[in-house]
Short mmCIF file of C-alpha atoms in Angstrom, two decimals:
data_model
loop_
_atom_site.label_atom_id
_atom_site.label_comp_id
_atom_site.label_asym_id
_atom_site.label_seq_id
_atom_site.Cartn_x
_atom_site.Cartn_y
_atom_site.Cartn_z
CA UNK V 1 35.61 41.88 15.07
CA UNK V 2 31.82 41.24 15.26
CA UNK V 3 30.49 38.15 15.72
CA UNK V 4 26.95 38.53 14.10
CA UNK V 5 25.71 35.83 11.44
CA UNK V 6 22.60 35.93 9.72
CA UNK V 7 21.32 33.06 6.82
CA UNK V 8 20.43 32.58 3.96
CA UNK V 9 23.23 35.01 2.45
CA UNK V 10 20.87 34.71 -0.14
CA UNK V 11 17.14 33.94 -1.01
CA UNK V 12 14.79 33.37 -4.01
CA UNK V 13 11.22 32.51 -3.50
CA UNK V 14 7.68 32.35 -4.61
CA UNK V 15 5.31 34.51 -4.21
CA UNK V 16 3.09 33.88 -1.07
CA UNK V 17 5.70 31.40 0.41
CA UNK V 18 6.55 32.05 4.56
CA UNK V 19 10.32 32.46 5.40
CA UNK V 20 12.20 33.29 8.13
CA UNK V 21 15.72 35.14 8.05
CA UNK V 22 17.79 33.82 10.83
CA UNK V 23 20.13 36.29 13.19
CA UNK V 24 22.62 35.35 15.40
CA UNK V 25 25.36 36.94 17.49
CA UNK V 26 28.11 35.65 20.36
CA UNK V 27 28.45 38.76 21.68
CA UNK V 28 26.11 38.79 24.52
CA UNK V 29 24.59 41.79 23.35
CA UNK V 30 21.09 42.64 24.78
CA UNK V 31 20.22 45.18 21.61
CA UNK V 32 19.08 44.03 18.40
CA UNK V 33 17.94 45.50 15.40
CA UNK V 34 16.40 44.69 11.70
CA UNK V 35 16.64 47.36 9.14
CA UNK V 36 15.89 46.82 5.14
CA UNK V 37 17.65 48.25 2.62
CA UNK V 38 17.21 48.35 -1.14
CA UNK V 39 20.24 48.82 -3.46
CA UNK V 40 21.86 52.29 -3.55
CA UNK V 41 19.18 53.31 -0.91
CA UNK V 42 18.95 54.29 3.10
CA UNK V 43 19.43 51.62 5.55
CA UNK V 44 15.31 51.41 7.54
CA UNK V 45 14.71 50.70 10.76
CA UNK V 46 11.81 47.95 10.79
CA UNK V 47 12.37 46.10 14.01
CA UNK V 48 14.46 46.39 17.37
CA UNK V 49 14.47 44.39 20.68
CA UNK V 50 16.19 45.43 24.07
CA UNK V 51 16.37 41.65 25.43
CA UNK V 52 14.53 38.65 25.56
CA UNK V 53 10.71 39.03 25.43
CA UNK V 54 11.27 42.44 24.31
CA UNK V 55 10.22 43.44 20.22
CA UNK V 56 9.31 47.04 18.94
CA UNK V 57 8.83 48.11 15.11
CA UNK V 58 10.80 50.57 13.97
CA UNK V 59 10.55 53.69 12.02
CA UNK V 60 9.71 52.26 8.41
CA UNK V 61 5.88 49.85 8.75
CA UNK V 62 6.44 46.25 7.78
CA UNK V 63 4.84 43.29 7.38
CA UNK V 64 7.54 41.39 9.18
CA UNK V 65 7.25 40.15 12.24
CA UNK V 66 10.02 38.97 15.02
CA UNK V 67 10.66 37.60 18.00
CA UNK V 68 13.43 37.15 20.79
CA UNK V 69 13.28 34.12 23.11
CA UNK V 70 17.12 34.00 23.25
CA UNK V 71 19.55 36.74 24.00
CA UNK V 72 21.65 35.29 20.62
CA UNK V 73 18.73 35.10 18.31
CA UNK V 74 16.92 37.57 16.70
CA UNK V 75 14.64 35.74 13.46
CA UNK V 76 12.38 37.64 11.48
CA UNK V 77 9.68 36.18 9.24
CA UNK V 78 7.64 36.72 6.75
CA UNK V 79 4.16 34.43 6.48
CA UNK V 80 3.10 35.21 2.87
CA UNK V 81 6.01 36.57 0.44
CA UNK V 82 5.27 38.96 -2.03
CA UNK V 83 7.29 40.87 -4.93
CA UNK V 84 7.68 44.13 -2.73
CA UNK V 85 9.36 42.31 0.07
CA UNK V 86 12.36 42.12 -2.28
CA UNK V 87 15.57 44.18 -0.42
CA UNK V 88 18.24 43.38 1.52
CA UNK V 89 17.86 42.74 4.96
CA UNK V 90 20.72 43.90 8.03
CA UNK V 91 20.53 42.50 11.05
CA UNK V 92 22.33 44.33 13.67
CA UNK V 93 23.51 44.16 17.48
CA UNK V 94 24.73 46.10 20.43
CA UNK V 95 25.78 46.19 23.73
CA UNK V 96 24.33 47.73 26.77
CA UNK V 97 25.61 51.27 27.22
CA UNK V 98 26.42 51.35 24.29
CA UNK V 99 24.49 52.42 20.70
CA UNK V 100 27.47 51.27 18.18
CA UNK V 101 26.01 48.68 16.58
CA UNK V 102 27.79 45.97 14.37
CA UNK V 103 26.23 44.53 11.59
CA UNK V 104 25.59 40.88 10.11
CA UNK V 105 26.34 40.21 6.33
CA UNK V 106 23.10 40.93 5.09
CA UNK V 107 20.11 38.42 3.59
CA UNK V 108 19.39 38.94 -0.31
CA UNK V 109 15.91 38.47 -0.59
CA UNK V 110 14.54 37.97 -3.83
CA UNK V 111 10.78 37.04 -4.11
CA UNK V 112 9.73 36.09 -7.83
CA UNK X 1 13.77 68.14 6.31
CA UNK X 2 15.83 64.66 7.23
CA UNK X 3 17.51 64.68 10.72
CA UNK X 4 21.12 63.83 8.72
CA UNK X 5 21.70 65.34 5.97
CA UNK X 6 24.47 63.55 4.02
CA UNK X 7 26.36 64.07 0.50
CA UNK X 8 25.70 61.41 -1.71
CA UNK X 9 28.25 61.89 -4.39
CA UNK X 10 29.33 59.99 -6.14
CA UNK X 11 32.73 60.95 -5.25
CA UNK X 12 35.49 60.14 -7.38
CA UNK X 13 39.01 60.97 -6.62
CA UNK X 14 42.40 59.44 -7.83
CA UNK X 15 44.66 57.01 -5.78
CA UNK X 16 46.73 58.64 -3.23
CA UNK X 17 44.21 61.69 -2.53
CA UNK X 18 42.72 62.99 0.65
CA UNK X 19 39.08 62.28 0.61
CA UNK X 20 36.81 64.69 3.00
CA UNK X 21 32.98 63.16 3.37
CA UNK X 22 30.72 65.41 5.56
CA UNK X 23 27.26 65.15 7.55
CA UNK X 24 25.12 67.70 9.09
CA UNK X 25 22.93 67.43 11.79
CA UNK X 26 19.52 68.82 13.03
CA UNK X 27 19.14 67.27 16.43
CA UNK X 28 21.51 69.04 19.49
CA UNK X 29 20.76 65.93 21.88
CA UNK X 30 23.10 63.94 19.37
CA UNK X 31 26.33 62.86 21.14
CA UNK X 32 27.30 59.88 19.92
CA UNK X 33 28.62 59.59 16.10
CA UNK X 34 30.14 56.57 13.77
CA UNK X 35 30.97 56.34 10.34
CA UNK X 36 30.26 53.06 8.38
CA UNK X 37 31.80 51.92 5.72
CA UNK X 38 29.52 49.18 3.24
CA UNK X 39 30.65 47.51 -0.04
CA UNK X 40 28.43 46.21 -2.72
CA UNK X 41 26.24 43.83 -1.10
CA UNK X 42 27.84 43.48 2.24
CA UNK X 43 26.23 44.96 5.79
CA UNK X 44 28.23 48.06 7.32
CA UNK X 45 30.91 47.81 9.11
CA UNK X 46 32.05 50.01 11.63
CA UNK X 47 35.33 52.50 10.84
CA UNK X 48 35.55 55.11 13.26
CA UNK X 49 33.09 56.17 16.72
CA UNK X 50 33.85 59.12 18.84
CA UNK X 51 31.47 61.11 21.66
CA UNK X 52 30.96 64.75 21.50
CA UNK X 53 33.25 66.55 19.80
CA UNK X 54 36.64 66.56 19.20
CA UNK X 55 39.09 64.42 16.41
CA UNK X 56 39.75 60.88 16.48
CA UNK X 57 42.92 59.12 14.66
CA UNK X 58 43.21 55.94 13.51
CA UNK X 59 45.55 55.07 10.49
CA UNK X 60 44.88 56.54 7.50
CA UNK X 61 41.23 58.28 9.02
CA UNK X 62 40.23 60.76 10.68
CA UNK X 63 37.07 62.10 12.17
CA UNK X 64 35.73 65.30 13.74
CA UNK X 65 33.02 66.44 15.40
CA UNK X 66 31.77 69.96 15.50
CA UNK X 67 28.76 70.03 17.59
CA UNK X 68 28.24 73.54 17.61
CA UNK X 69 28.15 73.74 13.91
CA UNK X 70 26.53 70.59 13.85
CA UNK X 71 28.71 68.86 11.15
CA UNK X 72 30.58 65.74 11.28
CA UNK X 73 33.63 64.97 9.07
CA UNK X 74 35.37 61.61 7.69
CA UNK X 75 38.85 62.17 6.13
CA UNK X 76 41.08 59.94 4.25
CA UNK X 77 44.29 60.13 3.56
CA UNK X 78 46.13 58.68 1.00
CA UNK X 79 43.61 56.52 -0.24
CA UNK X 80 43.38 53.51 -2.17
CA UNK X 81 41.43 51.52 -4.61
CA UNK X 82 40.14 49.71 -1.42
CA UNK X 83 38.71 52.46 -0.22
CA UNK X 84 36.16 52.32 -2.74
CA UNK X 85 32.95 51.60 -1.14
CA UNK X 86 29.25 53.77 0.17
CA UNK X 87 30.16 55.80 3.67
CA UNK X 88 27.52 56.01 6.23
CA UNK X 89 27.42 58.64 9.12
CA UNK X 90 25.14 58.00 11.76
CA UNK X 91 24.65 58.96 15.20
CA UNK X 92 22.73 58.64 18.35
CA UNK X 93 21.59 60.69 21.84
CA UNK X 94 23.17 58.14 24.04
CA UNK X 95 20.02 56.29 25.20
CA UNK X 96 17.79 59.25 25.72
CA UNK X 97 14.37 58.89 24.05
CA UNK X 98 16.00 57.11 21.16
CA UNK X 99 16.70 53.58 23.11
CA UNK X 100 19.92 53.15 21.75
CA UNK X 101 18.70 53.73 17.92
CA UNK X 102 20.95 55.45 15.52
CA UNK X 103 20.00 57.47 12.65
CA UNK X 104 21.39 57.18 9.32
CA UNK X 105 22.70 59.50 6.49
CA UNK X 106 22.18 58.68 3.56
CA UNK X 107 25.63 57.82 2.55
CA UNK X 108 28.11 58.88 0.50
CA UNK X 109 29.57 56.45 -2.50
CA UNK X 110 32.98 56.76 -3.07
CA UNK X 111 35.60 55.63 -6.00
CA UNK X 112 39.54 55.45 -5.28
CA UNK X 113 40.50 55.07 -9.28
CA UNK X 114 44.06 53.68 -9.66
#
């Protein structure tokens, strides 16, 4: 079973607020990933790391940004919230050698 | 033309039927494939992996990889209300000039009525 946590579950804010979506995972695992996903809709890449220090964006632009300092922690944030940042957001993890990645619950994001 | 081209249903099917959910694939450097299985508002979670092709058992599913037709394949058997949830295929070249990404159908939703 994965061990990969990510808070709030859920989120409502106001417009032009900052937030930051917190990842976490006990697995050790050096590969993490962010992907959005509105309801009924693809799951999009928008943010990977291969270890500590190490961030790329992924295939769908966003105005997210994240970072990696620990192996276990993988936050993204937001500075200035708008309406269109509304989605779901995944956070993923995987092992090296490995691309079968395991997924967190999921943060509702819901900017008013 | 997307990379994975996936089914998205909706499927619907009665308790206790065998439930067949398919992917096709563009890219031959592909090895690596998983099927995810998501309910309403939850993240994925992972059901079945296998490399190259071949079938892999577990339970009550079943997967197969063609990789000369280029087509994946989920089945189900006897399935149950439980089942009821959006299937995701994706799959990955093992590291090559992906770095470990995965790409995504676009899943499949499917209903187990009682």
């Amino acid at each position: 079973e994965a061990d990969i946590y990510q808070t709030p579950r859920y989120l409502v804010i106001g417009t032009g607020k900052k937030i930051t979506l917190e990842c976490s995972q006990t697995m050790g695992h050096d590969k993490m990933y962010w992907y959005q996903q509105d309801p009924g809709m693809e799951l999009h890449l928008i943010h990977y790391s291969y270890g500590v220090n190490s961030t790329e964006k992924g295939d769908l632009s966003s105005e997210s940004t994240v970072s990696r300092i620990r192996t276990e922690h993988f936050p993204l944030t937001l500075e200035s919230a708008r309406p269109s940042h509304t989605s779901q957001y995944l956070c993923a993890s995987a092992g090296l050698g490995t691309d079968t990645q395991y997924f967190g619950p999921g943060t509702r994001l819901t900017v008013l | 033309q997307k990379e994975v081209e996936q089914d998205p249903g909706p499927l619907s099917v009665p308790e206790g039927a065998i439930v067949s959910l398919n992917c096709t694939y563009s890219n031959s450097a592909f090895q690596y494939f998983m099927w995810y299985r998501q309910y309403s508002r939850k993240g994925p979670e992972l059901l079945m992996y296998t490399y190259s092709s071949g079938n892999k058992e577990d339970g009550r599913f079943t997967a197969q990889v063609d990789k000369s037709s280029k087509y994946i394949s989920l089945f189900i058997r006897d399935s149950q209300p439980s089942d009821s949830a959006t299937y995701l295929c994706a799959m990955s070249d093992g590291g090559g000039t992906s770095y470990g990404k995965l790409t995504f159908g676009q899943g499949t939703i499917l209903t187990v009525h009682p």
